Short mmCIF file of C-alpha atoms in Angstrom, two decimals:
data_model
loop_
_atom_site.label_atom_id
_atom_site.label_comp_id
_atom_site.label_asym_id
_atom_site.label_seq_id
_atom_site.Cartn_x
_atom_site.Cartn_y
_atom_site.Cartn_z
CA MET A 1 57.31 -140.48 75.44
CA LEU A 2 54.64 -139.27 73.05
CA SER A 3 55.71 -139.58 69.41
CA LYS A 4 55.75 -136.53 67.13
CA LYS A 5 53.20 -138.32 64.96
CA THR A 6 50.74 -138.44 67.85
CA LYS A 7 51.49 -134.91 69.03
CA TYR A 8 50.99 -133.49 65.53
CA GLY A 9 47.91 -135.64 64.95
CA LEU A 10 46.33 -134.30 68.13
CA LYS A 11 47.22 -130.73 67.18
CA ALA A 12 45.74 -131.18 63.69
CA LEU A 13 42.55 -132.74 65.07
CA ALA A 14 42.19 -129.93 67.60
CA PHE A 15 42.71 -127.35 64.84
CA LEU A 16 40.02 -128.97 62.68
CA ALA A 17 37.68 -129.25 65.67
CA SER A 18 38.05 -125.54 66.39
CA GLN A 19 36.96 -124.53 62.88
CA LYS A 20 33.49 -123.12 62.42
CA GLY A 21 31.34 -125.39 60.28
CA LYS A 22 32.57 -128.52 58.56
CA GLU A 23 34.32 -126.88 55.62
CA PRO A 24 37.43 -128.74 54.44
CA VAL A 25 40.77 -127.22 55.45
CA GLN A 26 43.82 -127.57 53.25
CA ILE A 27 46.84 -129.39 54.61
CA ALA A 28 49.02 -126.33 53.97
CA GLU A 29 46.86 -124.20 56.25
CA ILE A 30 46.89 -126.74 59.09
CA ALA A 31 50.65 -127.21 58.71
CA LYS A 32 51.27 -123.46 58.79
CA GLN A 33 48.97 -122.75 61.75
CA GLU A 34 50.31 -125.65 63.82
CA ASN A 35 53.96 -125.41 62.71
CA ILE A 36 54.08 -128.96 61.34
CA SER A 37 55.96 -130.25 58.29
CA GLN A 38 53.39 -130.49 55.51
CA LYS A 39 54.78 -133.78 54.18
CA PHE A 40 54.70 -135.40 57.62
CA LEU A 41 51.22 -134.02 58.26
CA GLU A 42 49.95 -135.53 54.99
CA SER A 43 50.75 -139.06 56.18
CA ILE A 44 49.18 -138.42 59.60
CA LEU A 45 45.96 -137.03 58.11
CA LEU A 46 45.77 -139.91 55.65
CA SER A 47 45.99 -142.35 58.55
CA LEU A 48 43.24 -140.48 60.41
CA ARG A 49 41.08 -140.53 57.27
CA LYS A 50 41.58 -144.27 56.73
CA THR A 51 40.54 -144.97 60.32
CA GLY A 52 37.35 -142.93 60.13
CA PHE A 53 38.18 -139.74 62.01
CA LEU A 54 38.46 -137.47 59.00
CA GLY A 55 36.89 -137.03 55.62
CA SER A 56 38.55 -135.39 52.65
CA LYS A 57 37.50 -133.53 49.57
CA LYS A 58 39.64 -133.17 46.47
CA GLY A 59 39.89 -130.24 44.14
CA LYS A 60 39.07 -126.59 44.63
CA GLY A 61 37.81 -125.97 48.15
CA GLY A 62 39.17 -129.35 49.15
CA GLY A 63 40.98 -130.47 52.25
CA TYR A 64 40.28 -132.42 55.42
CA TYR A 65 37.37 -132.16 57.84
CA LEU A 66 36.10 -133.98 60.92
CA ILE A 67 33.48 -136.65 60.28
CA LYS A 68 32.21 -136.76 63.89
CA GLU A 69 31.45 -134.09 66.42
CA PRO A 70 34.49 -133.39 68.65
CA LYS A 71 32.64 -134.67 71.75
CA GLU A 72 32.23 -138.05 69.99
CA VAL A 73 35.95 -138.49 69.30
CA LEU A 74 37.37 -140.46 72.24
CA MET A 75 41.02 -140.01 73.10
CA THR A 76 41.39 -143.77 73.62
CA ASP A 77 40.56 -144.30 69.94
CA VAL A 78 42.82 -141.49 68.72
CA MET A 79 45.75 -142.66 70.83
CA ARG A 80 45.45 -146.25 69.63
CA VAL A 81 45.41 -145.14 65.99
CA LEU A 82 48.29 -142.70 66.25
CA GLU A 83 50.45 -144.17 69.01
CA GLY A 84 49.53 -147.86 68.99
CA PRO A 85 48.83 -149.86 72.14
CA ILE A 86 48.26 -147.80 75.26
CA ALA A 87 50.05 -150.31 77.48
CA MET A 88 53.81 -149.89 77.76
CA VAL A 89 54.46 -153.64 77.74
CA PRO A 90 52.51 -156.28 75.79
CA CYS A 91 51.66 -158.43 78.83
CA VAL A 92 49.25 -155.78 80.17
CA SER A 93 47.70 -154.70 76.88
CA LEU A 94 43.94 -155.05 76.58
CA ASN A 95 43.88 -155.16 72.78
CA PHE A 96 47.39 -156.35 71.88
CA TYR A 97 48.22 -158.83 74.67
CA GLU A 98 51.31 -160.98 74.32
CA LYS A 99 53.08 -162.99 77.00
CA CYS A 100 56.57 -161.70 77.74
CA ASP A 101 59.31 -164.16 76.74
CA ASP A 102 61.44 -163.43 79.79
CA CYS A 103 58.72 -163.76 82.42
CA PRO A 104 57.78 -167.15 83.89
CA SER A 105 54.87 -165.76 85.95
CA GLU A 106 52.93 -162.55 85.36
CA GLU A 107 51.39 -162.80 88.82
CA ASP A 108 54.84 -162.62 90.45
CA CYS A 109 56.35 -160.03 88.11
CA SER A 110 56.92 -156.63 89.72
CA VAL A 111 57.14 -154.92 86.32
CA HIS A 112 53.81 -156.44 85.27
CA MET A 113 52.09 -155.14 88.41
CA LEU A 114 53.48 -151.62 87.97
CA MET A 115 52.61 -151.51 84.27
CA LEU A 116 49.02 -152.56 85.03
CA LYS A 117 48.72 -149.46 87.22
CA VAL A 118 50.29 -147.25 84.55
CA ARG A 119 47.97 -148.63 81.86
CA ASP A 120 44.89 -148.18 84.03
CA SER A 121 45.86 -144.58 84.88
CA ALA A 122 46.41 -143.72 81.22
CA LEU A 123 43.13 -145.35 80.21
CA GLU A 124 41.29 -143.37 82.88
CA VAL A 125 42.55 -140.11 81.40
CA TYR A 126 41.95 -141.11 77.76
CA ARG A 127 38.48 -142.53 78.42
CA ASN A 128 37.38 -139.38 80.20
CA ASN A 129 38.54 -136.98 77.49
CA THR A 130 37.35 -136.30 73.98
CA LEU A 131 38.56 -134.06 71.19
CA ALA A 132 36.13 -131.43 72.52
CA ASP A 133 38.14 -131.31 75.75
CA LEU A 134 41.28 -130.33 73.83
CA ILE A 135 39.66 -127.21 72.44
CA ALA A 136 37.64 -126.15 75.49
#
């Protein structure tokens, strides 16, 4: 299930992407428009800033803004930052692989085979969508 952090992060990114120009938007405005707790949103936006999706400006006229064009923001990157590994189990993860302790053979594991298909399906969707697709 998608975490609230990821859902709210996607909503905030889509809101920022839909703004005309690159003017900073205050957290309070994003929180109000998207019905998100301001305190929770602050931590999400900070994470997105630290990972290079957003810039911020302090003081009067300050707030958050997108650094890249929406069509350059890949959903695979956003999902990995907000949600973590895309794979549901570590033995099929491309970036966070770990062998499962309870599995003597990945090749014979029915769960492993199913989770490979799930991971590949999710990656197909994420790779073929950008932030621009969320606001189209």
